Amino acid sequence: MTEKPRAVSDEELHAYVDGRLAAERVAELEAWLAVDAEAAERVRAFQAQNRALQALLDPVLNEPVPPRLTETVQRPRRALPLRAAAAIAWLALGGIAGYALHDWRTPPVVTAQFAERAAVAHVVYAAEVQHPVEVTAEQESHLVQWLSKRLGKELRTPDFTPFGYQLVGGRLLPGDKGPAAQFMYQDSHGARLTLYVSAAGEGAQSSAFRYEEEAGTRVLYWVDRDLGFALVGELDRTRLMDVAHVAYQALNF
Amino acid sequence: MPNHPFEEHIPGLRRYARALLRDRTRADDLVQDTLERALNKFSLFRRDSDLRAWLFTVMHNVHVNQIRSASNRMVTIEYNDSEMTPARGGDVTALHDLANALERLLPEHREVLVLIGVEQFSYEEAARVLDVPIGTVMSRLSRARERLSILLEGGTAPQLRRVK
């Protein structure tokens, strides 16, 4: 081999140390290490770090587990709330997990029907190629004014660009207590996220975030004063939660 | 009664908690808080995903929340200079120095080092556990290893202090 081996990136060095480098690249990288003493030294140092960390921490595995920890998981779940028990039963049946994230002892002020409506609206319109929205983001101020007027509440479009989602536009929909608004967002891969808003009805109280899986999609919903909000998408739950926090802050005025 | 599915993961969770907190009692408290939170949220666990990775995710979240509430928005890391003794003598001293060095790393550096180097998670899994992009895992890992090298070489690195 007369050709000089291809240079390696820092990332590849670490991947090699961790045994995560693609097999076909290992030989090339080892050829490079043979000529780059400094890189070889770093590799040795990082491998030694992994071994030392294992030597430091692995003995914990051989310690007897404190009884309080095993008891925590063995103890029958006292006062397992009915809703959670029902949710687990549903899961066991391969059904939909309907489960409030926080504070499941208080009855939800927005019902699961609200989440379901938001999920169905998402599934129907997020799949729409030609007409995903009635009013596009180009007319954002008109869109917000129009939907605010129809719902009789001041609405806003939260900025989800930090998560890579741009506003596509919005539409008016029938909700179970009057008109509902749907704002649609999309990322650079075409994945869509919708924010569904409608009046929460008389006597509604602000609530914690609640999570449901509905119609094959994920819904985080909450009530802030007299409006119900649902954020719907295919994101994983923690990410959806992050986006929901931003939405909550933007809409809580 | 059959063992709870969490049970086989308790030793691994204890090992990771010990890396995060060092003190055995505090580390086991973190494990217990993690188990309790995981039990409450178990219905949200997707059956097609990896239980072990999910439990580590729960521990990460519990730990981060504890750090946040404890420091109330300000994270200050200060080191005791008297502990900065370079490695000397046998393995016990070396391990003691390593434990000291590990404790001096930023929490997010400590996490990637241990998740990848000890718990043997892939970069993708570590990214999911920490809920950050994989590029962030890679850059943290790189900085963590450089930083640990400096600390282990005798503590000549500038004092690390972060105020958020």
CSV table of C-alpha atoms in Angstrom, one decimal:
chain,number,residue,atom,x,y,z
A,1,MET,CA,0.0,0.0,0.0
A,2,THR,CA,1.7,3.1,-1.2
A,3,GLU,CA,-1.2,5.5,-0.7
A,4,LYS,CA,-1.3,7.5,2.5
A,5,PRO,CA,-4.2,6.3,4.6
A,6,ARG,CA,-7.2,8.6,4.7
A,7,ALA,CA,-7.2,11.0,7.6
A,8,VAL,CA,-9.4,10.2,10.5
A,9,SER,CA,-11.8,12.6,12.3
A,10,ASP,CA,-12.0,13.1,16.0
A,11,GLU,CA,-15.4,11.4,16.0
A,12,GLU,CA,-14.0,8.3,14.3
A,13,LEU,CA,-11.2,8.1,16.9
A,14,HIS,CA,-13.8,8.0,19.7
A,15,ALA,CA,-16.0,5.5,17.8
A,16,TYR,CA,-12.9,3.3,17.5
A,17,VAL,CA,-12.2,3.6,21.2
A,18,ASP,CA,-15.8,2.6,22.0
A,19,GLY,CA,-15.9,-0.3,19.4
A,20,ARG,CA,-18.6,1.6,17.5
A,21,LEU,CA,-16.6,2.3,14.3
A,22,ALA,CA,-18.0,0.6,11.1
A,23,ALA,CA,-16.1,-2.6,10.5
A,24,GLU,CA,-14.9,-1.6,7.1
A,25,ARG,CA,-13.3,1.6,8.5
A,26,VAL,CA,-11.3,-0.1,11.3
A,27,ALA,CA,-8.4,-1.3,9.2
A,28,GLU,CA,-8.1,2.1,7.5
A,29,LEU,CA,-8.1,3.8,10.9
A,30,GLU,CA,-5.5,1.4,12.3
A,31,ALA,CA,-3.3,2.1,9.3
A,32,TRP,CA,-3.6,5.8,10.1
A,33,LEU,CA,-2.8,5.3,13.8
A,34,ALA,CA,0.4,3.5,12.7
A,35,VAL,CA,1.7,6.7,11.1
A,36,ASP,CA,0.1,9.3,13.4
A,37,ALA,CA,1.7,8.8,16.8
A,38,GLU,CA,-0.2,11.6,18.4
A,39,ALA,CA,-3.6,10.1,17.4
A,40,ALA,CA,-2.4,6.7,18.6
A,41,GLU,CA,-1.5,8.1,21.9
A,42,ARG,CA,-4.9,9.7,22.3
A,43,VAL,CA,-6.6,6.4,21.4
A,44,ARG,CA,-4.5,4.6,24.1
A,45,ALA,CA,-5.3,7.3,26.7
A,46,PHE,CA,-9.1,7.1,26.0
A,47,GLN,CA,-9.1,3.3,26.0
A,48,ALA,CA,-7.3,3.5,29.4
A,49,GLN,CA,-10.0,5.9,30.6
A,50,ASN,CA,-12.7,3.5,29.7
A,51,ARG,CA,-10.9,0.6,31.5
A,52,ALA,CA,-10.2,2.7,34.5
A,53,LEU,CA,-13.9,3.9,34.8
A,54,GLN,CA,-15.0,0.3,34.6
A,55,ALA,CA,-12.5,-0.7,37.3
A,56,LEU,CA,-13.8,2.1,39.4
A,57,LEU,CA,-17.5,1.5,38.9
A,58,ASP,CA,-18.0,-2.2,38.1
A,59,PRO,CA,-17.6,-3.3,41.8
A,60,VAL,CA,-20.9,-1.6,42.5
A,61,LEU,CA,-22.5,-4.5,40.4
A,62,ASN,CA,-21.3,-7.0,43.0
A,63,GLU,CA,-22.6,-5.1,46.0
A,64,PRO,CA,-25.7,-6.6,47.6
A,65,VAL,CA,-28.7,-4.5,46.5
A,66,PRO,CA,-30.1,-2.6,49.5
A,67,PRO,CA,-33.4,-4.1,50.4
A,68,ARG,CA,-35.2,-0.8,50.2
A,69,LEU,CA,-34.6,-0.8,46.4
A,70,THR,CA,-36.0,-4.3,45.8
A,71,GLU,CA,-38.8,-3.5,48.1
A,72,THR,CA,-39.7,-0.4,46.0
A,73,VAL,CA,-40.4,-2.5,43.0
A,74,GLN,CA,-41.8,-5.6,44.8
A,75,ARG,CA,-44.2,-3.7,47.0
A,76,PRO,CA,-47.7,-3.9,45.5
A,77,ARG,CA,-48.6,-0.5,44.1
A,78,ARG,CA,-50.8,0.8,46.8
A,79,ALA,CA,-53.5,3.1,45.7
A,80,LEU,CA,-52.8,2.6,42.0
A,81,PRO,CA,-55.3,5.0,40.6
A,82,LEU,CA,-58.1,3.5,38.5
A,83,ARG,CA,-57.2,5.5,35.5
A,84,ALA,CA,-53.6,4.3,35.6
A,85,ALA,CA,-54.7,0.7,36.2
A,86,ALA,CA,-57.1,1.0,33.3
A,87,ALA,CA,-54.3,2.4,31.1
A,88,ILE,CA,-52.0,-0.5,32.0
A,89,ALA,CA,-54.8,-2.9,31.2
A,90,TRP,CA,-55.2,-1.2,27.9
A,91,LEU,CA,-51.5,-1.5,27.2
A,92,ALA,CA,-51.6,-5.2,28.0
A,93,LEU,CA,-54.4,-5.5,25.5
A,94,GLY,CA,-52.4,-3.7,23.0
A,95,GLY,CA,-54.8,-0.8,23.2
A,96,ILE,CA,-54.3,2.9,23.4
A,97,ALA,CA,-52.6,4.2,26.5
A,98,GLY,CA,-54.7,6.8,28.0
A,99,TYR,CA,-53.0,8.1,31.0
A,100,ALA,CA,-52.6,11.4,32.6
A,101,LEU,CA,-49.0,12.4,33.1
A,102,HIS,CA,-49.4,14.4,36.3
A,103,ASP,CA,-51.8,14.5,39.1
A,104,TRP,CA,-54.1,11.7,38.0
A,105,ARG,CA,-56.1,11.9,41.1
A,106,THR,CA,-58.0,15.0,40.0
A,107,PRO,CA,-60.5,14.3,37.2
A,108,PRO,CA,-59.4,15.8,33.9
A,109,VAL,CA,-61.0,19.1,33.1
A,110,VAL,CA,-60.6,18.5,29.4
A,111,THR,CA,-61.7,15.1,28.5
A,112,ALA,CA,-60.1,12.5,26.4
A,113,GLN,CA,-62.6,13.4,23.7
A,114,PHE,CA,-60.8,16.7,23.3
A,115,ALA,CA,-57.5,14.9,22.8
A,116,GLU,CA,-59.2,12.5,20.4
A,117,ARG,CA,-60.7,15.4,18.3
A,118,ALA,CA,-57.3,17.0,18.2
A,119,ALA,CA,-55.7,13.7,17.2
A,120,VAL,CA,-58.2,13.0,14.4
A,121,ALA,CA,-57.9,16.5,13.1
A,122,HIS,CA,-54.1,16.0,13.0
A,123,VAL,CA,-54.3,12.7,11.2
A,124,VAL,CA,-56.7,14.0,8.6
A,125,TYR,CA,-55.0,17.3,7.8
A,126,ALA,CA,-51.3,16.5,8.5
A,127,ALA,CA,-51.5,13.9,5.7
A,128,GLU,CA,-52.9,16.4,3.3
A,129,VAL,CA,-50.5,17.3,0.6
A,130,GLN,CA,-52.5,19.8,-1.5
A,131,HIS,CA,-54.5,21.6,1.1
A,132,PRO,CA,-53.0,21.1,4.5
A,133,VAL,CA,-54.3,24.5,5.7
A,134,GLU,CA,-56.9,27.0,4.8
A,135,VAL,CA,-54.8,30.1,5.4
A,136,THR,CA,-51.0,29.8,4.9
A,137,ALA,CA,-48.3,31.2,7.1
A,138,GLU,CA,-47.7,34.0,4.5
A,139,GLN,CA,-50.8,35.6,5.9
A,140,GLU,CA,-50.0,34.8,9.5
A,141,SER,CA,-51.4,38.0,11.0
A,142,HIS,CA,-54.7,37.5,9.1
A,143,LEU,CA,-54.8,33.8,10.1
A,144,VAL,CA,-54.4,34.7,13.8
A,145,GLN,CA,-56.9,37.5,13.7
A,146,TRP,CA,-59.5,35.4,11.9
A,147,LEU,CA,-59.2,32.4,14.2
A,148,SER,CA,-59.1,34.6,17.3
A,149,LYS,CA,-62.3,36.3,16.1
A,150,ARG,CA,-64.0,32.9,15.5
A,151,LEU,CA,-63.0,31.5,18.9
A,152,GLY,CA,-63.7,34.7,20.6
A,153,LYS,CA,-60.3,34.6,22.3
A,154,GLU,CA,-56.9,36.1,21.5
A,155,LEU,CA,-54.8,33.4,20.0
A,156,ARG,CA,-51.1,33.4,19.0
A,157,THR,CA,-48.9,31.1,17.0
A,158,PRO,CA,-46.0,29.9,19.1
A,159,ASP,CA,-42.6,29.9,17.6
A,160,PHE,CA,-41.4,26.3,17.2
A,161,THR,CA,-38.4,27.1,15.0
A,162,PRO,CA,-35.9,26.2,17.9
A,163,PHE,CA,-37.3,22.6,17.4
A,164,GLY,CA,-37.0,22.9,13.6
A,165,TYR,CA,-40.7,23.4,13.0
A,166,GLN,CA,-42.0,26.2,10.8
A,167,LEU,CA,-45.6,27.5,10.7
A,168,VAL,CA,-47.4,26.2,7.6
A,169,GLY,CA,-50.7,27.9,8.4
A,170,GLY,CA,-54.0,27.0,10.0
A,171,ARG,CA,-57.7,26.2,9.6
A,172,LEU,CA,-61.0,26.5,11.4
A,173,LEU,CA,-62.6,23.3,12.5
A,174,PRO,CA,-65.8,22.2,14.4
A,175,GLY,CA,-64.9,21.4,18.0
A,176,ASP,CA,-67.2,19.8,20.5
A,177,LYS,CA,-68.0,23.1,22.2
A,178,GLY,CA,-68.0,25.4,19.2
A,179,PRO,CA,-65.3,26.4,16.8
A,180,ALA,CA,-61.7,25.0,17.1
A,181,ALA,CA,-58.5,26.3,15.5
A,182,GLN,CA,-55.7,24.1,14.1
A,183,PHE,CA,-52.3,25.5,13.5
A,184,MET,CA,-50.0,23.4,11.5
A,185,TYR,CA,-46.2,23.3,11.6
A,186,GLN,CA,-43.7,21.3,9.6
A,187,ASP,CA,-40.0,20.5,9.8
A,188,SER,CA,-37.4,20.2,7.1
A,189,HIS,CA,-38.2,16.5,6.6
A,190,GLY,CA,-41.9,17.2,6.2
A,191,ALA,CA,-42.9,15.9,9.6
A,192,ARG,CA,-45.9,17.8,10.9
A,193,LEU,CA,-47.0,19.0,14.2
A,194,THR,CA,-50.4,20.6,15.0
A,195,LEU,CA,-51.6,22.8,17.7
A,196,TYR,CA,-55.4,22.4,18.3
A,197,VAL,CA,-57.2,25.1,20.3
A,198,SER,CA,-60.8,25.4,21.4
A,199,ALA,CA,-62.8,26.8,24.2
A,200,ALA,CA,-62.6,24.6,27.3
A,201,GLY,CA,-66.2,25.3,28.4
A,202,GLU,CA,-67.8,26.7,31.5
A,203,GLY,CA,-66.0,26.2,34.8
A,204,ALA,CA,-62.8,24.9,33.2
A,205,GLN,CA,-59.7,25.1,35.4
A,206,SER,CA,-56.1,25.3,34.3
A,207,SER,CA,-54.7,21.8,34.3
A,208,ALA,CA,-51.4,20.0,34.1
A,209,PHE,CA,-50.1,18.5,30.9
A,210,ARG,CA,-51.8,15.3,30.0
A,211,TYR,CA,-50.5,12.7,27.5
A,212,GLU,CA,-52.5,10.3,25.3
A,213,GLU,CA,-51.8,8.2,22.4
A,214,GLU,CA,-54.7,8.5,20.1
A,215,ALA,CA,-55.3,7.4,16.5
A,216,GLY,CA,-51.7,6.4,16.1
A,217,THR,CA,-50.3,9.7,17.1
A,218,ARG,CA,-49.3,11.4,20.3
A,219,VAL,CA,-51.2,14.2,22.1
A,220,LEU,CA,-50.2,16.5,24.9
A,221,TYR,CA,-53.1,18.6,26.1
A,222,TRP,CA,-53.8,21.1,28.8
A,223,VAL,CA,-56.2,23.8,29.8
A,224,ASP,CA,-55.0,27.3,30.4
A,225,ARG,CA,-57.7,29.4,31.8
A,226,ASP,CA,-60.7,29.0,29.5
A,227,LEU,CA,-58.9,27.5,26.4
A,228,GLY,CA,-58.0,23.9,25.8
A,229,PHE,CA,-54.8,23.2,23.9
A,230,ALA,CA,-53.6,20.0,22.3
A,231,LEU,CA,-50.2,19.5,20.7
A,232,VAL,CA,-50.2,16.6,18.3
A,233,GLY,CA,-47.4,14.9,16.4
A,234,GLU,CA,-45.3,11.8,16.0
A,235,LEU,CA,-42.5,13.1,18.2
A,236,ASP,CA,-41.4,11.1,21.2
A,237,ARG,CA,-43.1,12.0,24.4
A,238,THR,CA,-40.2,14.0,26.0
A,239,ARG,CA,-39.7,16.0,22.9
A,240,LEU,CA,-43.4,16.7,22.6
A,241,MET,CA,-43.3,17.8,26.2
A,242,ASP,CA,-40.5,20.3,25.4
A,243,VAL,CA,-42.4,21.7,22.6
A,244,ALA,CA,-45.5,21.9,24.7
A,245,HIS,CA,-43.7,23.9,27.4
A,246,VAL,CA,-42.7,26.4,24.7
A,247,ALA,CA,-46.3,26.5,23.5
A,248,TYR,CA,-47.6,26.9,27.0
A,249,GLN,CA,-45.3,29.9,27.7
A,250,ALA,CA,-46.1,31.5,24.4
A,251,LEU,CA,-49.9,31.2,24.9
A,252,ASN,CA,-50.0,32.0,28.5
A,253,PHE,CA,-50.5,35.8,28.4
B,1,MET,CA,-44.4,-13.6,42.9
B,2,PRO,CA,-42.3,-13.2,39.7
B,3,ASN,CA,-39.6,-10.6,39.8
B,4,HIS,CA,-40.6,-7.2,38.7
B,5,PRO,CA,-39.0,-6.4,35.2
B,6,PHE,CA,-37.1,-3.4,36.8
B,7,GLU,CA,-35.3,-5.7,39.2
B,8,GLU,CA,-32.6,-7.0,37.0
B,9,HIS,CA,-31.6,-3.4,36.1
B,10,ILE,CA,-31.2,-2.2,39.6
B,11,PRO,CA,-27.4,-3.1,39.8
B,12,GLY,CA,-26.7,-1.2,36.6
B,13,LEU,CA,-28.8,1.8,37.8
B,14,ARG,CA,-26.8,1.8,41.1
B,15,ARG,CA,-23.5,1.8,39.2
B,16,TYR,CA,-24.6,4.7,37.1
B,17,ALA,CA,-26.0,6.6,40.1
B,18,ARG,CA,-22.7,6.1,41.9
B,19,ALA,CA,-20.9,7.7,38.9
B,20,LEU,CA,-23.2,10.6,39.1
B,21,LEU,CA,-23.2,11.2,42.8
B,22,ARG,CA,-20.3,9.2,44.3
B,23,ASP,CA,-21.8,9.1,47.8
B,24,ARG,CA,-23.4,5.7,48.2
B,25,THR,CA,-26.5,6.8,50.2
B,26,ARG,CA,-27.2,9.7,47.9
B,27,ALA,CA,-26.7,7.5,44.8
B,28,ASP,CA,-29.1,4.9,46.2
B,29,ASP,CA,-31.6,7.6,47.0
B,30,LEU,CA,-31.4,8.6,43.3
B,31,VAL,CA,-32.0,4.9,42.3
B,32,GLN,CA,-35.0,4.8,44.6
B,33,ASP,CA,-36.5,8.0,43.2
B,34,THR,CA,-35.9,6.7,39.7
B,35,LEU,CA,-37.7,3.4,40.4
B,36,GLU,CA,-40.6,5.2,42.0
B,37,ARG,CA,-41.0,7.6,39.1
B,38,ALA,CA,-40.6,4.8,36.6
B,39,LEU,CA,-43.3,2.7,38.3
B,40,ASN,CA,-45.7,5.7,38.1
B,41,LYS,CA,-44.9,6.2,34.4
B,42,PHE,CA,-44.6,2.6,33.4
B,43,SER,CA,-47.8,2.8,31.4
B,44,LEU,CA,-46.0,5.3,29.1
B,45,PHE,CA,-43.2,2.8,28.4
B,46,ARG,CA,-43.4,1.6,24.8
B,47,ARG,CA,-43.2,-2.2,24.8
B,48,ASP,CA,-41.1,-2.3,21.7
B,49,SER,CA,-38.4,-0.2,23.1
B,50,ASP,CA,-35.5,-1.1,25.4
B,51,LEU,CA,-36.5,-1.1,29.1
B,52,ARG,CA,-32.9,-0.6,30.3
B,53,ALA,CA,-32.4,2.5,28.2
B,54,TRP,CA,-35.8,3.8,29.3
B,55,LEU,CA,-34.9,3.4,33.0
B,56,PHE,CA,-31.6,5.3,32.4
B,57,THR,CA,-33.7,8.0,30.7
B,58,VAL,CA,-35.9,8.3,33.8
B,59,MET,CA,-32.8,8.5,36.0
B,60,HIS,CA,-31.3,11.2,33.9
B,61,ASN,CA,-34.5,13.2,34.2
B,62,VAL,CA,-34.7,12.7,37.9
B,63,HIS,CA,-31.1,13.7,38.4
B,64,VAL,CA,-31.3,16.8,36.2
B,65,ASN,CA,-34.4,17.9,38.0
B,66,GLN,CA,-32.6,17.4,41.3
B,67,ILE,CA,-29.6,19.4,40.2
B,68,ARG,CA,-31.9,22.2,38.9
B,69,SER,CA,-34.0,22.5,42.0
B,70,ALA,CA,-30.9,22.2,44.3
B,71,SER,CA,-29.0,24.9,42.6
B,72,ASN,CA,-32.1,27.0,41.8
B,73,ARG,CA,-30.9,28.1,38.4
B,74,MET,CA,-27.3,28.6,39.4
B,75,VAL,CA,-24.9,25.8,38.9
B,76,THR,CA,-21.6,26.4,40.6
B,77,ILE,CA,-18.9,23.9,40.6
B,78,GLU,CA,-16.0,24.5,42.8
B,79,TYR,CA,-13.0,22.3,43.6
B,80,ASN,CA,-11.1,21.7,46.7
B,81,ASP,CA,-7.4,22.2,45.8
B,82,SER,CA,-6.2,19.9,48.5
B,83,GLU,CA,-7.9,17.0,46.6
B,84,MET,CA,-5.8,17.8,43.5
B,85,THR,CA,-3.1,15.3,44.3
B,86,PRO,CA,-1.6,13.6,41.2
B,87,ALA,CA,-1.8,9.9,40.9
B,88,ARG,CA,0.9,8.1,42.8
B,89,GLY,CA,1.4,4.6,44.1
B,90,GLY,CA,-0.9,1.7,43.6
B,91,ASP,CA,-4.3,1.1,42.1
B,92,VAL,CA,-6.2,2.3,45.0
B,93,THR,CA,-4.7,5.8,44.8
B,94,ALA,CA,-5.2,5.8,41.1
B,95,LEU,CA,-8.9,4.9,41.4
B,96,HIS,CA,-9.3,7.5,44.2
B,97,ASP,CA,-7.8,10.1,41.8
B,98,LEU,CA,-10.1,9.0,39.1
B,99,ALA,CA,-13.1,9.3,41.3
B,100,ASN,CA,-12.0,12.8,42.3
B,101,ALA,CA,-11.5,13.7,38.6
B,102,LEU,CA,-14.8,12.3,37.6
B,103,GLU,CA,-16.5,14.4,40.3
B,104,ARG,CA,-14.9,17.5,39.0
B,105,LEU,CA,-16.3,17.1,35.5
B,106,LEU,CA,-19.4,18.9,34.4
B,107,PRO,CA,-22.4,16.7,35.1
B,108,GLU,CA,-23.2,16.3,31.3
B,109,HIS,CA,-19.6,15.2,30.7
B,110,ARG,CA,-19.7,12.7,33.5
B,111,GLU,CA,-23.0,11.3,32.0
B,112,VAL,CA,-21.7,10.7,28.5
B,113,LEU,CA,-18.4,9.2,29.7
B,114,VAL,CA,-20.1,6.7,31.9
B,115,LEU,CA,-23.1,5.9,29.7
B,116,ILE,CA,-20.8,5.1,26.8
B,117,GLY,CA,-17.6,3.9,28.5
B,118,VAL,CA,-19.1,1.9,31.3
B,119,GLU,CA,-22.8,1.2,30.6
B,120,GLN,CA,-21.9,0.5,27.0
B,121,PHE,CA,-24.7,2.4,25.4
B,122,SER,CA,-24.3,3.2,21.7
B,123,TYR,CA,-24.1,6.9,20.8
B,124,GLU,CA,-27.7,6.8,19.5
B,125,GLU,CA,-28.9,5.2,22.8
B,126,ALA,CA,-27.0,7.8,24.8
B,127,ALA,CA,-28.5,10.6,22.8
B,128,ARG,CA,-32.0,9.2,23.5
B,129,VAL,CA,-31.2,8.8,27.2
B,130,LEU,CA,-30.0,12.3,27.5
B,131,ASP,CA,-32.5,13.7,25.0
B,132,VAL,CA,-29.9,15.6,23.0
B,133,PRO,CA,-28.9,15.2,19.4
B,134,ILE,CA,-26.2,12.6,18.6
B,135,GLY,CA,-23.8,15.4,17.6
B,136,THR,CA,-24.0,16.8,21.1
B,137,VAL,CA,-23.2,13.4,22.6
B,138,MET,CA,-20.1,13.2,20.3
B,139,SER,CA,-18.9,16.7,21.2
B,140,ARG,CA,-19.5,16.2,24.9
B,141,LEU,CA,-17.7,12.9,24.8
B,142,SER,CA,-14.7,14.4,23.1
B,143,ARG,CA,-14.5,17.3,25.6
B,144,ALA,CA,-15.1,15.0,28.5
B,145,ARG,CA,-12.2,12.8,27.6
B,146,GLU,CA,-9.8,15.6,27.0
B,147,ARG,CA,-10.9,17.2,30.3
B,148,LEU,CA,-10.5,13.9,32.2
B,149,SER,CA,-7.0,13.5,30.7
B,150,ILE,CA,-6.0,16.9,31.9
B,151,LEU,CA,-7.4,16.3,35.4
B,152,LEU,CA,-5.7,12.9,35.7
B,153,GLU,CA,-2.3,14.4,34.5
B,154,GLY,CA,-2.0,16.3,37.8
B,155,GLY,CA,-4.7,18.9,37.9
B,156,THR,CA,-2.9,21.7,36.1
B,157,ALA,CA,-6.1,22.6,34.2
B,158,PRO,CA,-7.7,25.9,35.0
B,159,GLN,CA,-10.3,25.7,37.7
B,160,LEU,CA,-13.7,24.9,36.2
B,161,ARG,CA,-16.5,27.1,37.3
B,162,ARG,CA,-19.8,27.5,35.6
B,163,VAL,CA,-22.5,29.8,36.5
B,164,LYS,CA,-25.7,29.5,34.4
